[in-house]
Amino acid sequence: MVRLTIDGSPLEVAEGALLIDALSTAGKAVPHVCHDKRLTPSGACRLCLVLVEGQRRPVASCTAEVAEGMVVQTRSHALDTLCRTNLELIAARYPRTAYAADPKHPFHRLLAEYGVPPGGKHEDGFFTDDSHPYLGVGMERCVHCDRCVRICEEVQGQFIWETIGRDDTTRIAIGKGPTLLTAGCVSCGACVDSCASGALFDKRSGVKPTAWTRTTCAYCAVGCQMEVGTAGGRVVVVRPADSPVNRGHLCLKGRYAFEYNHAPDRVTQPMLRRNGRWQAVGWNEALGFTASRLQDIIATNGADAIGVLGSSRATNEENYLAQKFARVVLGTHNVDCCARVCHTPSAKALKTMLGIGAATNTFDDIEHASAFLICGANPTENHPVVGARIKQAVSRGAQLVVIDPRRTELAALADVHLPVRAGSNVLLFNALAAAIIEEGWVDRTFLSERVIGFDAFAAHVADYAPESVAERCGVSAPAIRAAARIYAKGQPAMCFHGLGVTEHLQGSEAVMALINLALLTGNLGRPGSGINPLRGQNNVQGAAQMGCDPATLTGAQSIGQAGARFEQVWGAKLPATRGLNVVEMMDAAQAGRLKALWVMGYDIYLSLANASATAAALGALDLVIVQDLFINQTAAAFGTVFLPAASAFEKEGTFMNSDRRVQRVHAVTTAPGQARSDWWIIQALAARMGKPEGFEFDGPEQIWDEVRALWPEGAGLAYSRLDGENLHWPCPDETHTGTPVLHRERFSGGKTAALIPVAYVPTPERPDDDYPFLLTTGRVLEHFNAGTMSYRTPNAALRPSDTLDMAPADAARHGFTEGDVVEVSSRYGSAILPLHISHAMQIGQLFCSFHRADLLVNRLTSPVRDRLVHTPEYKVTAVRVKKRCN
Ligand SMILES: Nc1nc2c(c(=O)[nH]1)N[C@H]1C(S)=C(S)[C@@H](COP(=O)(O)OP(=O)(O)OC[C@H]3O[C@@H](n4cnc5c(=O)[nH]c(N)nc54)[C@H](O)[C@@H]3O)O[C@H]1N2
Ligand SMILES: Nc1nc2c(c(=O)[nH]1)N[C@H]1C(S)=C(S)[C@@H](COP(=O)(O)OP(=O)(O)OC[C@H]3O[C@@H](n4cnc5c(=O)[nH]c(N)nc54)[C@H](O)[C@@H]3O)O[C@H]1N2
Ligand code: SF4
Ligand code: SF4
Ligand SMILES: [Mo]
């Protein structure tokens, strides 16, 4: 800390702070237009001048660091005059109409305070662009603070804005024009957020918020913190909050895509399907009907004829109750969630090898890493705020290896991009291990102190030398060696992986093969390293961690080891039979063994692989209870009962993000009509089933306290701590400050970890003459999974459809042109999509997203599943493509 004196009063602030920030902490904010905490200081506007004892001239407080003993004076007649003169220069060209229209705008208030009327010198030639659904541009209001240029570059890394011209004719415009969108703007809104004058603005911010509430983004598992502005019971604007995870940044989903919440087709009443038609009913009737049907099924077929699916979109508290309901009220371990279809392989591999099935490090480590290995993940689209942080780290000199069949945005920036043939990760990861060992790039100290099984492992991977596998992986041997070198020598190196690793026949094993690389090189147990799955939804990590998993209880504790404790706290016997996961539930339904399914916030018909099999399974059930915000595809085609849920904007609770942070979710508005929080619905149904005991919580905090009592690693995460602190579990007691980096001195599973030789097993899904292309599926920036939310926002205008992406050479060979409507067929089904010719694609490989409900891309995907945990192989399907004749 350093001590200063501000206008005669003492102040203590952290060393290295900028004087301007120290002044605002002291309640002595000085005027400025060019300063933004998120950016490197520019000192351009010269409004923030102060007098510092011992300095002859006034000092720009935005570029000066605090120093011990500094004596500062913030106001004086001379300073005010200087500030007024500088403001006059800035406002000389500022339009008077804008000033008159919005006197409360901070810049206008500043002009008024100093008695500086805008000059309003009319000029032409400003950049305008009205084509963006969210961002408004009125550059005649530009005051040349350059904050848009700087934030787009320094935070988002997109380089859209440029300063053109000189002196008097200087303008801000987009360099790659003609519009923001054609120039590659990713609609993050950072430039609008930073703009000092209103030259850039949110087009929809016509309604001024009357209240602001801080909460956690309900889209992806980055877990950004945001301030939500509401008016008249509606969300009207969202702004980034300053928190360690997002540091005042958001992506276009968190910032702009909230209108689904007030969509006209939000379901606001419980419904029963009678004679094929949905009929609105009251809660009493809906719950009574559901309870009696479930009781009948238990009486006739047993509790194991029912399955429950928790929701990765709902809170921890709600998922905890969902699995407790399955186990205690119904009496079955048939409970799962969509973690099964994405990162259960990561959890399995990490738990098996290191002892905890979650990311080893935190996003805060990105700035400590010297190198990155990004495998089968596309963070700039799917975890955009993390993607932006990685881009910044790379621009500051960190090395980057990307393993992805597609040339993603990060791949284009990479030192080495390995465009691996989809399905051959294990071959490639073993080849990287072989190269690291052969070249002597292993970390000998780490190996000797913390790793066992080296000799057997080295012998195993010797068969996978780069030169012998490169061709099968579709990459070159020297490129494999170059990548191995960067990962092994670029200490510390941080590995992030995604579904391109897990959603395969060998998903879990491929994650093990990645962990082997970290063990060989000592890239574990310290900041800037580790094996880090980029988890999916806002609370997928939490849903599984809460026990929405057939084999584990809350806190990923095994039924065998922790069962007795749960029976004691719950006052109930746990079921004796083994539970089914979601894909086994589908098999059991098709075989007639499963009769009922309660699906909370999970559109399985749209999102499970091999949709015709899903349809056969869901169609065979007697009772399908859907609890959601909307009539999703599962409800539309197969629902019997619909229970309307409150959204994340409408409830209290917690989400667990990708790097083990538990963060509060706060209600910013009330739920529409009769929609209720998922936890309320579960409790009400338990009561109607005649088992209210253990489901009579007053609210989320009380539920969370029961979670903490059962989960030793989460015991310290009291609600009272969660708003202010940034806590990563393990956090065993309320004095513990959390564990951002796992496995520091020892592994959670023991002193040493074992290298596991993984043999490559090719997928049975192979191209042939009939199905010559390899299709991989995944995501795009603008839309989110089942699309129920993002398609009900102007994001639909930004990207109206999934597309089939094809390499230019393949398109030319088949005579396809951009936008052709094509029929894609696999051995399992077909889908019709518009074609997009993309330089990101390799020859023979195709990509499409799966977000648009009516396209139902999962008709194409195969029944192949991960060998250990049954995750569907969404990433490899052999297909053929035909132009539709119309
Ligand atoms: N915008 C947006 N963000 C999202 C979501 C969304 O729907 N939209 N969904 C969220 C969810 S639920 C999840 S789980 C995450 C997923 O986030 P990611 O894991 O990034 O998701 P994907 O786009 O499915 O796949 C990532 C990459 O894997 C590559 N890939 C395919 N096959 C292979 C292979 O065999 N080997 C390798 N090495 N790579 C391969 C693909 O080309 C793709 O670039 O995103 C979350 N964030
Ligand atoms: N082809 C292909 N298919 C895939 C994938 C792929 O890469 N390729 N990825 C897979 C992966 S990783 C995942 S995670 C799944 C995702 O697939 P899903 O889990 O089916 O999709 P989501 O859109 O995340 O959300 C599910 C539902 O939750 C509802 N919802 C939102 N908030 C709440 C709430 O608070 N309460 C309740 N009750 N409901 C709510 C939404 O309206 C939506 O209907 O898709 C999988 N499917
Ligand atoms: S919205 Fe984001 S990407 Fe687009 S110009 Fe502004 S800062 Fe750059
Ligand atoms: S990066 Fe993820 S958590 Fe952050 S704003 Fe975007 S969708 Fe929300
Ligand atoms: Mo996911």
PDB file of N, CA and C and ligand atoms in Angstrom, residues 132 135 147-148 151-153 156-161 174 180 184-192 200 249-250 256, ligand 3:
ATOM      1  N   HIS A 132     -26.443  -2.916 -38.148  1.00  0.00           N
ATOM      2  CA  HIS A 132     -26.273  -3.858 -37.043  1.00  0.00           C
ATOM      3  C   HIS A 132     -27.509  -3.861 -36.147  1.00  0.00           C
ATOM      4  N   LEU A 135     -25.772  -2.570 -32.412  1.00  0.00           N
ATOM      5  CA  LEU A 135     -24.868  -1.427 -32.278  1.00  0.00           C
ATOM      6  C   LEU A 135     -25.313  -0.259 -33.147  1.00  0.00           C
ATOM      7  N   ARG A 147     -11.501   5.406 -27.328  1.00  0.00           N
ATOM      8  CA  ARG A 147     -11.754   4.239 -26.485  1.00  0.00           C
ATOM      9  C   ARG A 147     -12.294   3.060 -27.296  1.00  0.00           C
ATOM     10  N   CYS A 148     -13.082   3.328 -28.357  1.00  0.00           N
ATOM     11  CA  CYS A 148     -13.584   2.221 -29.189  1.00  0.00           C
ATOM     12  C   CYS A 148     -12.424   1.513 -29.877  1.00  0.00           C
ATOM     13  N   ILE A 151     -10.454  -0.392 -27.045  1.00  0.00           N
ATOM     14  CA  ILE A 151     -11.067  -1.551 -26.369  1.00  0.00           C
ATOM     15  C   ILE A 151     -11.278  -2.697 -27.361  1.00  0.00           C
ATOM     16  N   CYS A 152     -11.589  -2.361 -28.601  1.00  0.00           N
ATOM     17  CA  CYS A 152     -11.767  -3.423 -29.598  1.00  0.00           C
ATOM     18  C   CYS A 152     -10.442  -4.157 -29.805  1.00  0.00           C
ATOM     19  N   GLU A 153      -9.350  -3.407 -29.687  1.00  0.00           N
ATOM     20  CA  GLU A 153      -8.027  -3.981 -29.878  1.00  0.00           C
ATOM     21  C   GLU A 153      -7.508  -4.653 -28.594  1.00  0.00           C
ATOM     22  N   GLN A 156     -11.079  -7.010 -26.772  1.00  0.00           N
ATOM     23  CA  GLN A 156     -11.711  -8.020 -27.624  1.00  0.00           C
ATOM     24  C   GLN A 156     -10.740  -8.581 -28.667  1.00  0.00           C
ATOM     25  N   GLY A 157      -9.773  -7.798 -29.079  1.00  0.00           N
ATOM     26  CA  GLY A 157      -8.800  -8.322 -30.045  1.00  0.00           C
ATOM     27  C   GLY A 157      -9.334  -8.396 -31.459  1.00  0.00           C
ATOM     28  N   GLN A 158     -10.292  -7.504 -31.802  1.00  0.00           N
ATOM     29  CA  GLN A 158     -10.882  -7.608 -33.124  1.00  0.00           C
ATOM     30  C   GLN A 158     -10.376  -6.552 -34.125  1.00  0.00           C
ATOM     31  N   PHE A 159      -9.831  -5.464 -33.638  1.00  0.00           N
ATOM     32  CA  PHE A 159      -9.224  -4.445 -34.523  1.00  0.00           C
ATOM     33  C   PHE A 159     -10.187  -3.922 -35.587  1.00  0.00           C
ATOM     34  N   ILE A 160     -11.407  -3.588 -35.170  1.00  0.00           N
ATOM     35  CA  ILE A 160     -12.390  -3.118 -36.150  1.00  0.00           C
ATOM     36  C   ILE A 160     -12.243  -1.613 -36.417  1.00  0.00           C
ATOM     37  N   TRP A 161     -12.078  -0.826 -35.351  1.00  0.00           N
ATOM     38  CA  TRP A 161     -12.057   0.627 -35.512  1.00  0.00           C
ATOM     39  C   TRP A 161     -10.654   1.125 -35.841  1.00  0.00           C
ATOM     40  N   ILE A 174     -14.313   2.258 -39.725  1.00  0.00           N
ATOM     41  CA  ILE A 174     -13.883   0.867 -39.707  1.00  0.00           C
ATOM     42  C   ILE A 174     -12.944   0.626 -40.869  1.00  0.00           C
ATOM     43  N   LEU A 180     -19.950  -2.788 -39.996  1.00  0.00           N
ATOM     44  CA  LEU A 180     -19.343  -3.476 -38.861  1.00  0.00           C
ATOM     45  C   LEU A 180     -19.306  -4.978 -39.089  1.00  0.00           C
ATOM     46  N   GLY A 184     -16.067  -7.864 -39.681  1.00  0.00           N
ATOM     47  CA  GLY A 184     -15.674  -8.902 -38.719  1.00  0.00           C
ATOM     48  C   GLY A 184     -15.980  -8.559 -37.274  1.00  0.00           C
ATOM     49  N   CYS A 185     -16.817  -7.563 -37.046  1.00  0.00           N
ATOM     50  CA  CYS A 185     -17.224  -7.234 -35.673  1.00  0.00           C
ATOM     51  C   CYS A 185     -17.946  -8.435 -35.079  1.00  0.00           C
ATOM     52  N   VAL A 186     -17.624  -8.763 -33.836  1.00  0.00           N
ATOM     53  CA  VAL A 186     -18.259  -9.912 -33.192  1.00  0.00           C
ATOM     54  C   VAL A 186     -19.341  -9.474 -32.206  1.00  0.00           C
ATOM     55  N   SER A 187     -19.746  -8.227 -32.308  1.00  0.00           N
ATOM     56  CA  SER A 187     -20.916  -7.725 -31.572  1.00  0.00           C
ATOM     57  C   SER A 187     -20.789  -7.840 -30.061  1.00  0.00           C
ATOM     58  N   CYS A 188     -19.579  -7.727 -29.568  1.00  0.00           N
ATOM     59  CA  CYS A 188     -19.401  -7.862 -28.120  1.00  0.00           C
ATOM     60  C   CYS A 188     -19.911  -6.638 -27.373  1.00  0.00           C
ATOM     61  N   GLY A 189     -20.014  -5.525 -28.058  1.00  0.00           N
ATOM     62  CA  GLY A 189     -20.543  -4.317 -27.424  1.00  0.00           C
ATOM     63  C   GLY A 189     -19.537  -3.568 -26.572  1.00  0.00           C
ATOM     64  N   ALA A 190     -18.290  -4.004 -26.562  1.00  0.00           N
ATOM     65  CA  ALA A 190     -17.307  -3.338 -25.706  1.00  0.00           C
ATOM     66  C   ALA A 190     -17.098  -1.884 -26.110  1.00  0.00           C
ATOM     67  N   CYS A 191     -17.099  -1.619 -27.415  1.00  0.00           N
ATOM     68  CA  CYS A 191     -16.863  -0.235 -27.862  1.00  0.00           C
ATOM     69  C   CYS A 191     -18.002   0.669 -27.428  1.00  0.00           C
ATOM     70  N   VAL A 192     -19.231   0.123 -27.493  1.00  0.00           N
ATOM     71  CA  VAL A 192     -20.381   0.900 -27.042  1.00  0.00           C
ATOM     72  C   VAL A 192     -20.254   1.155 -25.546  1.00  0.00           C
ATOM     73  N   LEU A 200     -21.251   5.843 -30.181  1.00  0.00           N
ATOM     74  CA  LEU A 200     -21.641   4.444 -30.327  1.00  0.00           C
ATOM     75  C   LEU A 200     -22.661   4.183 -29.230  1.00  0.00           C
ATOM     76  N   HIS A 249     -15.947  -7.344 -19.358  1.00  0.00           N
ATOM     77  CA  HIS A 249     -16.199  -7.668 -20.756  1.00  0.00           C
ATOM     78  C   HIS A 249     -17.328  -8.691 -20.831  1.00  0.00           C
ATOM     79  N   LEU A 250     -18.041  -8.724 -21.941  1.00  0.00           N
ATOM     80  CA  LEU A 250     -19.072  -9.737 -22.179  1.00  0.00           C
ATOM     81  C   LEU A 250     -19.030 -10.100 -23.655  1.00  0.00           C
ATOM     82  N   TYR A 256     -26.327  -8.920 -25.153  1.00  0.00           N
ATOM     83  CA  TYR A 256     -27.472  -8.484 -25.945  1.00  0.00           C
ATOM     84  C   TYR A 256     -28.621  -9.497 -26.046  1.00  0.00           C
TER      85      TYR A 256
HETATM   86  S1  SF4 B   3     -18.726  -4.614 -30.819  1.00  0.00           S
HETATM   87 FE1  SF4 B   3     -16.788  -5.521 -30.100  1.00  0.00          FE
HETATM   88  S2  SF4 B   3     -15.885  -6.403 -31.956  1.00  0.00           S
HETATM   89 FE2  SF4 B   3     -17.485  -5.008 -32.646  1.00  0.00          FE
HETATM   90  S3  SF4 B   3     -16.409  -3.089 -33.047  1.00  0.00           S
HETATM   91 FE3  SF4 B   3     -17.186  -2.988 -30.928  1.00  0.00          FE
HETATM   92  S4  SF4 B   3     -15.509  -3.742 -29.636  1.00  0.00           S
HETATM   93 FE4  SF4 B   3     -15.025  -4.316 -31.754  1.00  0.00          FE
END
